Coordinates of C-alpha atoms in Angstrom, one line a residue:
M1324 CA 0.0 0.0 0.0
K1325 CA 1.1 3.6 -0.7
V1326 CA -0.6 4.8 2.5
F1327 CA 1.7 5.8 5.3
V1328 CA 0.9 3.7 8.3
S1329 CA 1.2 3.8 12.1
I1330 CA 1.9 0.6 14.1
A1331 CA 0.3 -0.8 17.4
L1332 CA 1.6 -3.7 19.3
G1333 CA -0.2 -5.9 21.9
L1334 CA 1.2 -8.5 24.2
L1335 CA -0.8 -11.6 25.1
G1336 CA -0.3 -14.8 27.1
L1337 CA 0.2 -18.0 25.1
V1338 CA -0.4 -21.7 25.7
A1339 CA 0.6 -24.2 23.0
A1340 CA 0.2 -28.0 22.6
A1341 CA 1.4 -30.5 20.1
Q1342 CA -0.2 -33.8 19.0
A1343 CA 1.3 -36.8 17.3
H1344 CA 0.0 -40.0 15.8
S1345 CA 1.4 -43.3 14.6
E1346 CA 0.1 -43.2 10.9
S1347 CA 2.7 -42.8 8.1
V1348 CA 2.3 -39.2 7.1
P1349 CA 4.2 -39.8 3.7
L1350 CA 1.9 -42.5 2.8
M1351 CA -1.2 -40.5 3.7
Q1352 CA 0.3 -37.5 1.7
Q1353 CA 0.7 -39.7 -1.4
D1354 CA -2.8 -41.0 -1.2
V1355 CA -4.4 -37.5 -0.7
N1356 CA -2.4 -36.2 -3.8
A1357 CA -3.6 -39.1 -5.8
F1358 CA -7.2 -38.6 -4.8
L1359 CA -7.1 -35.0 -5.7
T1360 CA -5.3 -35.4 -9.1
K1361 CA -7.6 -35.4 -12.0
S1362 CA -10.6 -35.5 -9.7
T1363 CA -13.1 -35.6 -12.6
G1364 CA -11.4 -38.7 -14.0
N1365 CA -10.7 -42.2 -12.8
L1366 CA -8.1 -42.8 -10.1
R1367 CA -4.7 -43.0 -11.6
K1368 CA -2.7 -44.6 -8.8
K1369 CA -2.6 -48.3 -9.5
L1370 CA -2.6 -49.4 -5.9
L1371 CA -5.7 -47.3 -5.2
A1372 CA -7.8 -48.0 -8.4
P1373 CA -8.8 -51.6 -7.5
L1374 CA -10.2 -50.4 -4.2
A1375 CA -13.0 -48.5 -5.9
E1376 CA -14.3 -51.9 -7.3
D1377 CA -13.3 -54.4 -4.6
F1378 CA -13.9 -52.5 -1.3
S1379 CA -17.1 -52.6 0.6
P1380 CA -17.6 -49.8 3.2
T1381 CA -20.1 -51.9 5.3
A1382 CA -18.3 -55.2 5.3
D1383 CA -16.3 -54.5 8.6
A1384 CA -18.1 -52.2 11.1
S1385 CA -15.1 -52.6 13.6
M1386 CA -13.0 -50.2 11.6
Y1387 CA -15.4 -47.3 12.4
K1388 CA -15.8 -45.4 15.7
D1389 CA -19.6 -45.4 15.1
D1390 CA -19.8 -49.2 14.2
G1391 CA -20.3 -48.2 10.6
K1392 CA -23.6 -46.4 10.9
A1393 CA -22.5 -43.4 8.8
A1394 CA -21.0 -45.7 6.0
Q1395 CA -24.3 -47.7 5.9
K1396 CA -26.4 -44.7 5.6
L1397 CA -24.3 -43.3 2.8
V1398 CA -24.0 -46.5 0.9
Q1399 CA -27.8 -46.8 1.0
E1400 CA -28.1 -43.2 -0.5
V1401 CA -25.6 -44.1 -3.2
N1402 CA -27.3 -47.5 -4.2
D1403 CA -30.7 -46.0 -4.2
G1404 CA -29.5 -43.3 -6.7
R1405 CA -30.3 -40.3 -4.5
T1406 CA -26.9 -38.7 -4.5
L1407 CA -25.9 -35.8 -6.8
E1408 CA -24.5 -37.2 -10.1
Q1409 CA -21.0 -36.8 -11.2
K1410 CA -20.1 -33.9 -13.6
N1411 CA -22.5 -31.5 -12.0
F1412 CA -21.6 -28.3 -9.9
F1413 CA -21.5 -28.5 -6.2
S1414 CA -22.5 -25.7 -3.8
L1415 CA -22.1 -25.8 0.0
F1416 CA -25.1 -23.4 0.2
N1417 CA -27.4 -26.0 -1.4
P1418 CA -28.9 -27.9 1.4
R1419 CA -29.0 -31.3 -0.3
H1420 CA -25.4 -30.9 -1.6
R1421 CA -24.2 -30.0 1.8
E1422 CA -26.1 -33.0 3.4
E1423 CA -24.3 -35.4 1.0
A1424 CA -20.9 -33.9 1.7
L1425 CA -21.5 -34.2 5.4
M1426 CA -22.6 -37.8 5.1
L1427 CA -19.2 -38.5 3.4
F1428 CA -17.4 -36.3 5.9
E1429 CA -18.8 -38.4 8.7
V1430 CA -17.7 -41.7 7.2
F1431 CA -14.1 -40.3 7.0
M1432 CA -14.2 -38.8 10.6
N1433 CA -15.4 -42.1 12.0
C1434 CA -12.5 -44.1 10.5
K1435 CA -10.1 -45.4 13.2
N1436 CA -7.1 -45.9 10.9
W1437 CA -5.9 -44.7 7.5
E1438 CA -4.9 -47.7 5.4
S1439 CA -7.9 -50.1 6.0
C1440 CA -10.6 -47.4 6.5
Y1441 CA -10.1 -43.8 5.3
R1442 CA -7.9 -44.8 2.3
N1443 CA -10.4 -47.5 1.2
N1444 CA -13.4 -45.4 1.6
A1445 CA -12.0 -42.4 -0.2
A1446 CA -11.1 -44.7 -3.1
Y1447 CA -14.5 -46.2 -3.2
F1448 CA -16.6 -43.1 -2.9
R1449 CA -14.4 -41.0 -5.1
E1450 CA -15.7 -43.1 -8.0
K1451 CA -19.3 -43.0 -6.9
M1452 CA -20.0 -39.5 -5.7
N1453 CA -20.0 -36.0 -7.2
E1454 CA -16.4 -34.6 -7.6
G1455 CA -17.3 -31.4 -5.6
V1456 CA -19.0 -33.4 -2.9
F1457 CA -16.0 -35.7 -2.5
I1458 CA -13.3 -32.8 -2.6
Y1459 CA -15.1 -30.8 0.0
A1460 CA -15.5 -33.9 2.3
L1461 CA -11.9 -34.9 1.9
Y1462 CA -10.6 -31.4 2.6
T1463 CA -12.6 -30.9 5.6
S1464 CA -12.0 -34.3 7.1
V1465 CA -8.2 -34.1 6.5
I1466 CA -8.3 -30.7 8.3
H1467 CA -10.3 -31.9 11.3
H1468 CA -9.3 -35.6 11.7
P1469 CA -6.5 -36.1 14.3
M1470 CA -5.2 -39.0 12.3
A1471 CA -4.5 -36.7 9.2
D1472 CA -2.3 -34.2 11.3
G1473 CA 0.8 -33.4 9.1
I1474 CA -0.8 -33.8 5.8
I1475 CA -0.4 -30.8 3.6
L1476 CA -3.4 -30.2 1.3
P1477 CA -2.6 -28.9 -2.1
P1478 CA -3.9 -25.5 -3.0
L1479 CA -7.5 -25.5 -4.3
Y1480 CA -6.6 -23.3 -7.3
E1481 CA -4.6 -26.3 -8.7
V1482 CA -7.3 -28.9 -7.7
T1483 CA -10.2 -27.1 -9.1
P1484 CA -8.7 -24.4 -11.4
H1485 CA -12.0 -23.4 -12.9
M1486 CA -13.1 -21.7 -9.6
F1487 CA -10.0 -19.5 -9.7
T1488 CA -9.3 -19.0 -13.4
N1489 CA -11.1 -16.9 -16.0
S1490 CA -12.9 -18.5 -19.0
E1491 CA -10.4 -17.2 -21.5
V1492 CA -7.5 -18.9 -19.9
I1493 CA -9.5 -22.1 -19.4
N1494 CA -10.4 -22.1 -23.2
K1495 CA -6.8 -21.6 -24.2
A1496 CA -5.7 -24.5 -21.9
Y1497 CA -8.3 -26.8 -23.7
T1498 CA -7.0 -25.7 -27.1
A1499 CA -3.5 -26.4 -26.2
K1500 CA -4.4 -29.8 -24.7
M1501 CA -6.2 -30.8 -27.9
T1502 CA -3.0 -30.3 -29.9
Q1503 CA -0.8 -31.6 -27.0
T1504 CA 1.0 -28.3 -27.1
P1505 CA 2.5 -27.0 -23.7
G1506 CA 1.2 -23.6 -22.8
K1507 CA 1.7 -20.7 -20.4
F1508 CA -1.2 -18.3 -20.4
N1509 CA -1.4 -14.8 -18.9
M1510 CA -4.5 -14.2 -16.7
G1511 CA -5.9 -10.6 -16.1
Y1512 CA -8.5 -9.4 -13.8
T1513 CA -12.1 -8.8 -14.7
G1514 CA -13.7 -5.5 -15.7
S1515 CA -12.2 -2.6 -17.6
Q1516 CA -11.0 1.0 -16.9
K1517 CA -14.6 2.1 -17.2
N1518 CA -15.2 0.4 -13.9
P1519 CA -13.6 2.0 -10.8
E1520 CA -13.9 -1.2 -8.8
Q1521 CA -11.5 -2.8 -11.3
R1522 CA -8.6 -0.9 -9.6
V1523 CA -8.9 -3.2 -6.6
A1524 CA -9.8 -6.3 -8.5
Y1525 CA -6.2 -7.6 -7.9
F1526 CA -7.3 -8.1 -4.2
G1527 CA -10.7 -9.6 -4.4
E1528 CA -9.6 -11.8 -7.2
D1529 CA -6.3 -12.9 -5.8
I1530 CA -6.1 -16.7 -5.8
G1531 CA -4.3 -16.9 -2.5
M1532 CA -6.9 -14.7 -0.9
N1533 CA -9.7 -16.8 -2.4
V1534 CA -8.1 -20.0 -1.0
H1535 CA -7.6 -18.2 2.5
H1536 CA -11.4 -17.5 2.5
V1537 CA -12.6 -20.9 1.6
T1538 CA -9.9 -22.7 3.9
W1539 CA -11.1 -20.5 6.8
H1540 CA -14.6 -21.7 6.3
M1541 CA -13.4 -25.2 6.2
D1542 CA -11.4 -24.7 9.4
F1543 CA -14.5 -23.2 11.1
P1544 CA -17.5 -24.6 9.1
F1545 CA -20.9 -23.2 9.9
W1546 CA -22.3 -26.8 10.0
W1547 CA -19.9 -28.0 12.6
E1548 CA -21.3 -30.2 15.4
D1549 CA -19.3 -31.0 18.5
S1550 CA -20.3 -34.6 18.0
Y1551 CA -17.6 -34.6 15.3
G1552 CA -15.0 -34.8 18.0
Y1553 CA -14.3 -31.4 19.7
H1554 CA -15.6 -28.0 20.2
L1555 CA -14.5 -25.1 17.9
D1556 CA -13.4 -22.6 20.5
R1557 CA -14.3 -18.9 19.9
K1558 CA -15.7 -19.8 16.5
G1559 CA -18.2 -16.9 16.5
E1560 CA -15.5 -14.4 17.6
L1561 CA -13.1 -15.7 14.9
F1562 CA -15.9 -15.4 12.3
Y1563 CA -16.1 -11.6 13.2
W1564 CA -12.4 -11.2 13.3
A1565 CA -11.5 -12.9 10.1
H1566 CA -14.0 -10.9 8.1
H1567 CA -13.3 -7.7 9.9
Q1568 CA -9.7 -8.0 8.8
L1569 CA -10.7 -8.8 5.2
S1570 CA -12.8 -5.8 5.2
A1571 CA -10.1 -3.6 6.8
R1572 CA -7.5 -4.8 4.3
F1573 CA -9.8 -4.1 1.3
D1574 CA -10.5 -0.6 2.5
A1575 CA -6.7 -0.1 2.8
E1576 CA -6.1 -1.3 -0.8
R1577 CA -8.9 1.1 -1.8
L1578 CA -7.1 4.0 0.0
S1579 CA -3.9 3.1 -1.8
N1580 CA -5.8 3.5 -5.1
N1581 CA -7.3 6.9 -4.1
M1582 CA -10.8 5.4 -3.5
N1583 CA -13.1 5.9 -0.5
F1584 CA -13.8 3.1 1.9
V1585 CA -16.4 0.6 0.6
D1586 CA -20.0 1.5 1.6
E1587 CA -22.1 -1.1 3.3
L1588 CA -25.0 -2.9 1.8
Y1589 CA -28.6 -1.7 2.2
W1590 CA -31.5 -4.2 1.5
D1591 CA -33.8 -1.2 0.5
R1592 CA -31.4 0.4 -1.9
P1593 CA -30.0 -0.7 -5.3
I1594 CA -26.8 -2.6 -5.6
Y1595 CA -24.8 -0.1 -7.5
E1596 CA -21.9 -2.1 -8.5
G1597 CA -22.6 -5.0 -11.0
F1598 CA -20.3 -7.9 -11.6
A1599 CA -19.4 -10.1 -14.6
P1600 CA -17.2 -13.0 -13.3
H1601 CA -15.9 -14.1 -16.7
T1602 CA -15.5 -17.5 -15.0
T1603 CA -17.1 -20.9 -15.9
Y1604 CA -17.9 -24.0 -14.0
K1605 CA -16.3 -27.2 -15.0
Y1606 CA -19.8 -28.6 -15.5
G1607 CA -22.9 -26.4 -15.5
G1608 CA -22.2 -23.3 -17.7
E1609 CA -21.0 -19.8 -16.9
F1610 CA -21.2 -18.1 -13.5
P1611 CA -24.0 -15.6 -13.9
A1612 CA -23.5 -11.9 -14.1
R1613 CA -25.3 -9.1 -12.2
P1614 CA -25.9 -5.7 -13.9
D1615 CA -25.4 -2.3 -12.2
N1616 CA -28.1 -0.6 -10.1
I1617 CA -30.5 -3.5 -9.5
Q1618 CA -33.1 -3.4 -6.7
F1619 CA -33.0 -6.5 -4.4
E1620 CA -35.7 -9.0 -5.1
D1621 CA -36.9 -11.9 -3.1
V1622 CA -35.3 -15.2 -4.1
D1623 CA -37.7 -18.1 -4.6
G1624 CA -37.3 -20.9 -2.2
V1625 CA -34.6 -19.1 -0.2
A1626 CA -35.8 -15.9 1.4
K1627 CA -37.6 -12.7 1.2
I1628 CA -35.7 -9.4 1.6
R1629 CA -38.0 -8.5 4.5
D1630 CA -36.8 -11.6 6.3
L1631 CA -33.2 -10.3 6.2
M1632 CA -34.3 -7.0 7.5
V1633 CA -36.3 -8.6 10.3
W1634 CA -33.3 -10.7 11.3
E1635 CA -31.1 -7.6 11.3
D1636 CA -33.6 -5.6 13.5
R1637 CA -33.8 -8.5 16.0
I1638 CA -29.9 -8.7 16.2
R1639 CA -29.6 -4.9 16.7
D1640 CA -32.4 -5.1 19.4
A1641 CA -30.4 -7.8 21.2
I1642 CA -27.2 -5.5 21.1
A1643 CA -29.3 -2.7 22.5
H1644 CA -30.7 -4.8 25.2
G1645 CA -27.4 -6.4 26.1
Y1646 CA -28.7 -10.0 25.8
V1647 CA -30.0 -12.5 23.3
T1648 CA -32.9 -14.9 23.8
A1649 CA -32.2 -18.6 23.5
E1650 CA -34.6 -21.1 22.0
D1651 CA -35.9 -22.2 25.5
G1652 CA -36.8 -18.5 26.3
T1653 CA -33.9 -17.9 28.6
T1654 CA -31.6 -14.9 28.1
V1655 CA -27.9 -15.0 27.4
D1656 CA -25.9 -11.9 28.5
I1657 CA -23.6 -10.6 25.7
L1658 CA -22.0 -7.5 27.5
N1659 CA -19.0 -9.5 28.5
D1660 CA -15.9 -11.2 27.1
Q1661 CA -17.9 -14.1 25.5
G1662 CA -20.6 -11.8 23.9
I1663 CA -18.7 -11.3 20.6
D1664 CA -18.6 -15.1 20.2
V1665 CA -22.3 -15.5 20.9
L1666 CA -23.1 -12.7 18.4
G1667 CA -20.8 -14.1 15.7
N1668 CA -22.4 -17.4 15.8
L1669 CA -25.8 -15.7 15.7
I1670 CA -25.0 -13.6 12.7
E1671 CA -23.4 -16.2 10.5
S1672 CA -25.4 -18.3 11.7
S1673 CA -23.7 -21.5 12.7
T1674 CA -25.0 -24.6 14.5
Y1675 CA -23.7 -22.8 17.6
S1676 CA -26.3 -20.2 17.3
V1677 CA -28.3 -20.0 20.5
N1678 CA -31.5 -19.3 18.5
S1679 CA -31.4 -19.7 14.8
Y1680 CA -35.1 -19.8 14.6
Y1681 CA -35.6 -16.3 15.8
Y1682 CA -32.3 -14.6 14.7
G1683 CA -32.1 -16.4 11.3
A1684 CA -29.0 -17.0 9.3
L1685 CA -28.2 -13.5 8.1
H1686 CA -24.7 -14.1 6.7
N1687 CA -25.4 -17.4 4.9
T1688 CA -28.7 -16.3 3.5
A1689 CA -27.3 -13.0 2.3
H1690 CA -24.6 -15.0 0.3
I1691 CA -27.3 -16.9 -1.5
V1692 CA -29.7 -14.0 -2.1
L1693 CA -26.6 -11.9 -3.6
G1694 CA -25.7 -14.9 -5.7
R1695 CA -29.2 -15.2 -7.2
Q1696 CA -29.9 -11.5 -7.9
G1697 CA -29.2 -12.2 -11.7
D1698 CA -32.0 -14.8 -11.8
P1699 CA -34.0 -14.6 -8.5
H1700 CA -36.9 -16.5 -9.7
G1701 CA -35.1 -19.3 -11.5
K1702 CA -36.5 -18.2 -14.9
F1703 CA -33.4 -18.9 -16.8
N1704 CA -32.2 -21.9 -14.7
Q1705 CA -28.8 -20.3 -14.1
P1706 CA -26.2 -22.1 -11.9
P1707 CA -25.2 -20.5 -8.5
G1708 CA -23.5 -17.2 -8.5
V1709 CA -20.0 -16.5 -7.2
M1710 CA -21.4 -15.5 -3.8
E1711 CA -22.7 -19.0 -3.4
H1712 CA -19.1 -20.4 -3.2
F1713 CA -16.6 -19.4 -0.6
E1714 CA -13.8 -20.0 -3.3
T1715 CA -15.3 -17.2 -5.5
A1716 CA -17.2 -14.9 -3.2
T1717 CA -14.4 -12.3 -2.8
R1718 CA -14.3 -11.8 -6.6
D1719 CA -17.6 -9.8 -6.3
P1720 CA -17.3 -6.3 -4.9
A1721 CA -20.7 -6.9 -3.2
F1722 CA -18.9 -9.4 -0.9
F1723 CA -17.1 -6.5 0.8
R1724 CA -20.2 -4.4 0.9
L1725 CA -22.0 -7.3 2.7
H1726 CA -19.3 -7.6 5.2
K1727 CA -19.0 -4.0 5.7
Y1728 CA -22.8 -4.1 6.6
M1729 CA -22.1 -6.9 9.0
N1730 CA -19.0 -5.3 10.3
N1731 CA -21.0 -2.2 11.2
I1732 CA -23.3 -4.4 13.3
F1733 CA -20.4 -5.8 15.1
K1734 CA -19.0 -2.4 15.6
E1735 CA -22.3 -1.3 17.2
F1736 CA -21.9 -4.2 19.7
K1737 CA -18.2 -3.2 20.3
D1738 CA -19.2 0.3 21.2
R1739 CA -21.8 -1.0 23.6
L1740 CA -19.2 -2.6 25.7
P1741 CA -17.5 -0.8 28.6
S1742 CA -14.3 1.1 27.7
Y1743 CA -11.0 -0.5 28.5
T1744 CA -9.3 0.7 31.7
K1745 CA -5.7 1.5 32.2
E1746 CA -5.3 -1.7 34.1
D1747 CA -6.5 -3.8 31.1
F1748 CA -3.6 -2.5 29.0
L1749 CA -0.8 -2.7 31.6
W1750 CA 1.3 -5.9 32.2
E1751 CA 3.0 -5.3 35.5
G1752 CA 6.7 -5.8 35.3
I1753 CA 6.9 -6.0 31.5
E1754 CA 8.1 -3.0 29.6
L1755 CA 8.3 -2.3 25.8
N1756 CA 11.2 0.2 25.5
T1757 CA 11.6 0.6 21.7
I1758 CA 10.3 -0.6 18.5
E1759 CA 12.0 0.0 15.1
I1760 CA 11.2 -1.0 11.6
E1761 CA 14.1 -2.4 9.7
G1762 CA 13.8 -1.6 6.0
S1763 CA 10.7 -0.1 4.4
L1764 CA 7.4 -1.5 3.4
E1765 CA 7.3 -1.4 -0.4
T1766 CA 4.9 -3.4 -2.4
Y1767 CA 5.0 -4.5 -6.0
F1768 CA 3.4 -6.9 -8.5
E1769 CA 5.0 -10.1 -9.4
D1770 CA 4.1 -13.0 -11.7
F1771 CA 2.7 -16.1 -10.1
E1772 CA 2.5 -19.3 -12.0
F1773 CA 0.2 -22.2 -11.1
S1774 CA -0.8 -25.5 -12.9
L1775 CA -3.9 -26.0 -15.0
G1776 CA -3.3 -29.7 -15.2
N1777 CA -6.6 -30.6 -13.4
A1778 CA -8.6 -28.1 -15.5
V1779 CA -8.5 -30.2 -18.6
D1780 CA -9.9 -33.6 -19.5
D1781 CA -7.6 -36.4 -20.8
S1782 CA -7.1 -40.1 -20.7
E1783 CA -4.5 -42.5 -19.2
T1784 CA -3.2 -43.2 -22.6
V1785 CA -2.4 -39.7 -23.5
E1786 CA 0.6 -38.0 -21.9
D1787 CA 0.0 -34.8 -19.9
V1788 CA 1.4 -31.6 -21.3
A1789 CA 2.5 -28.6 -19.2
L1790 CA -0.3 -26.2 -18.8
T1791 CA 0.0 -23.2 -16.5
A1792 CA -1.6 -19.8 -15.8
V1793 CA 0.4 -16.7 -14.9
V1794 CA -1.2 -14.0 -12.9
K1795 CA 0.2 -10.8 -11.3
R1796 CA -0.1 -10.9 -7.5
L1797 CA 0.8 -8.3 -4.9
N1798 CA 4.0 -8.8 -2.9
H1799 CA 6.2 -6.7 -0.7
K1800 CA 9.9 -6.4 -0.2
P1801 CA 11.5 -7.8 3.0
F1802 CA 11.2 -5.7 6.2
G1803 CA 11.2 -6.5 9.8
F1804 CA 10.5 -5.3 13.3
K1805 CA 13.1 -4.8 16.1
M1806 CA 11.7 -4.6 19.7
Q1807 CA 13.4 -4.3 23.1
I1808 CA 11.3 -5.7 25.8
N1809 CA 12.4 -5.9 29.4
N1810 CA 11.0 -8.3 32.0
N1811 CA 11.3 -6.9 35.4
K1812 CA 9.4 -9.7 37.0
D1813 CA 11.0 -12.2 39.3
S1814 CA 10.1 -15.1 36.9
A1815 CA 10.1 -15.8 33.2
A1816 CA 7.0 -14.7 31.2
V1817 CA 5.7 -16.1 27.9
A1818 CA 4.1 -13.4 25.6
S1819 CA 2.9 -13.0 22.0
A1820 CA 3.5 -9.9 20.0
R1821 CA 0.8 -8.6 17.6
I1822 CA 1.8 -6.1 14.9
F1823 CA -1.0 -3.8 13.5
M1824 CA -0.8 -1.5 10.5
C1825 CA -3.2 1.3 10.5
P1826 CA -4.0 3.9 7.8
R1827 CA -3.6 7.5 9.0
R1828 CA -5.5 9.5 6.4
D1829 CA -8.7 8.9 4.3
A1830 CA -8.9 9.3 0.5
N1831 CA -9.1 13.0 0.8
G1832 CA -6.0 13.3 3.0
V1833 CA -7.9 14.0 6.2
A1834 CA -6.3 12.4 9.2
F1835 CA -8.4 9.7 11.1
H1836 CA -9.3 10.3 14.6
P1837 CA -7.7 7.4 16.7
N1838 CA -11.1 6.1 17.7
S1839 CA -12.4 5.9 14.1
G1840 CA -9.0 4.9 12.6
R1841 CA -8.5 1.9 14.9
W1842 CA -11.4 0.1 13.1
G1843 CA -9.2 0.1 10.0
C1844 CA -6.2 -1.6 11.6
I1845 CA -4.7 -4.7 10.0
E1846 CA -3.1 -7.4 11.9
M1847 CA 0.2 -7.9 10.1
D1848 CA 1.9 -10.5 12.3
K1849 CA 1.8 -12.4 15.5
F1850 CA 4.8 -14.1 17.1
Y1851 CA 5.8 -15.6 20.4

């Protein structure tokens, strides 16, 4: 960014833990790589391919923690032909698609070991279930299963390139593949110079940022139940924090391009910025576009706009009262350290919401409503929009307007809390004497190359050719922080340092007041 910044630092206590397991990580890594390679075709690894035919998920219930109940349920669904067919798009926001992904996720999570259970089930269901369903279930189970600790999941932009690459590059890759000609294709960003939002498209369409967003929602999925093995601590608070940071970073990029902060979304006003994704599904057609200045319409089978407005009013009322009402009629105080967690679960809403019937699912429903505004009544039978996938949502400028809208609700809550006291900030005996920046923060664009091998179809009898996309991504020159911290206590202390970068002036050069400017601070680093 070109904006001059100020830096804030906080010190926090830290507790860390480590976990080990007995499974062979290299073996598991090889299997995962094989399962995710050419996911729309047959298994290529010779040792795994026979399992798709010979293995029976229900033959030995002892290899599951639930005695095979999840496997029996899913096998019945598959055998009865009730699961989503292969070569169709998958959307987590589609209730039936999500149900199938979670059925497979539960099979994986109930596996006691890798070689005889997880590996065999993955090989079997990879050939039987929809590709998107399989990929989502595999990613989330590897992230959350203790047995899979140590596995490095490949970046999704190389597993499902269609979700991260524009149609022009995909078409060029197919043309090159048809002639068995290696190719390296430059990928630009959507829009034109006539569209002011195109100035910051490099941020919303950055493939690393897209992967960060979808991975966060895999780490902290809204459908998570504690019965899967453990509680996701502070999930609601982290939902607020992660998206608050995305919004703050987006606003900082806008400032560096002489643009004002993004405005929030209003359900009773037009969506001023349209969006044309120039992206296509592997199967299912083009992602739908949305023209400028359209008024919100009710979405058939999803929600009415008044539903979203009612949920918002109920949430704001809860903030004003200082408590939320649970399903059983009891009240839950939110004017405390845990209040932000309760509110985050409410707004998303996740299964941790204390009353989703009354407060609704503002975030998740808003994603669907925005994604369908190009065809709200299903007249043209269009596939889901970019807002209906966590991989593609940040490409749409409306994503940041939506989260600025939710961010302002969270800010309303934060402003309702008691002010910090001097004692809250002091750590008796610990002194931060000096802090210096070594080097200068300079940003630049550099070429980033990634594989398109999984974007094209081929057969085992035809050799692969090298197909890659090249896109310019924001990077920075090396710089560092040097701090002198004294411990005047009689014993050792463990601390974490958090570095924040904050814009000092708005797009018109007017200095921010510290109280308003703090809301735009970006967490740059945290170390121990």
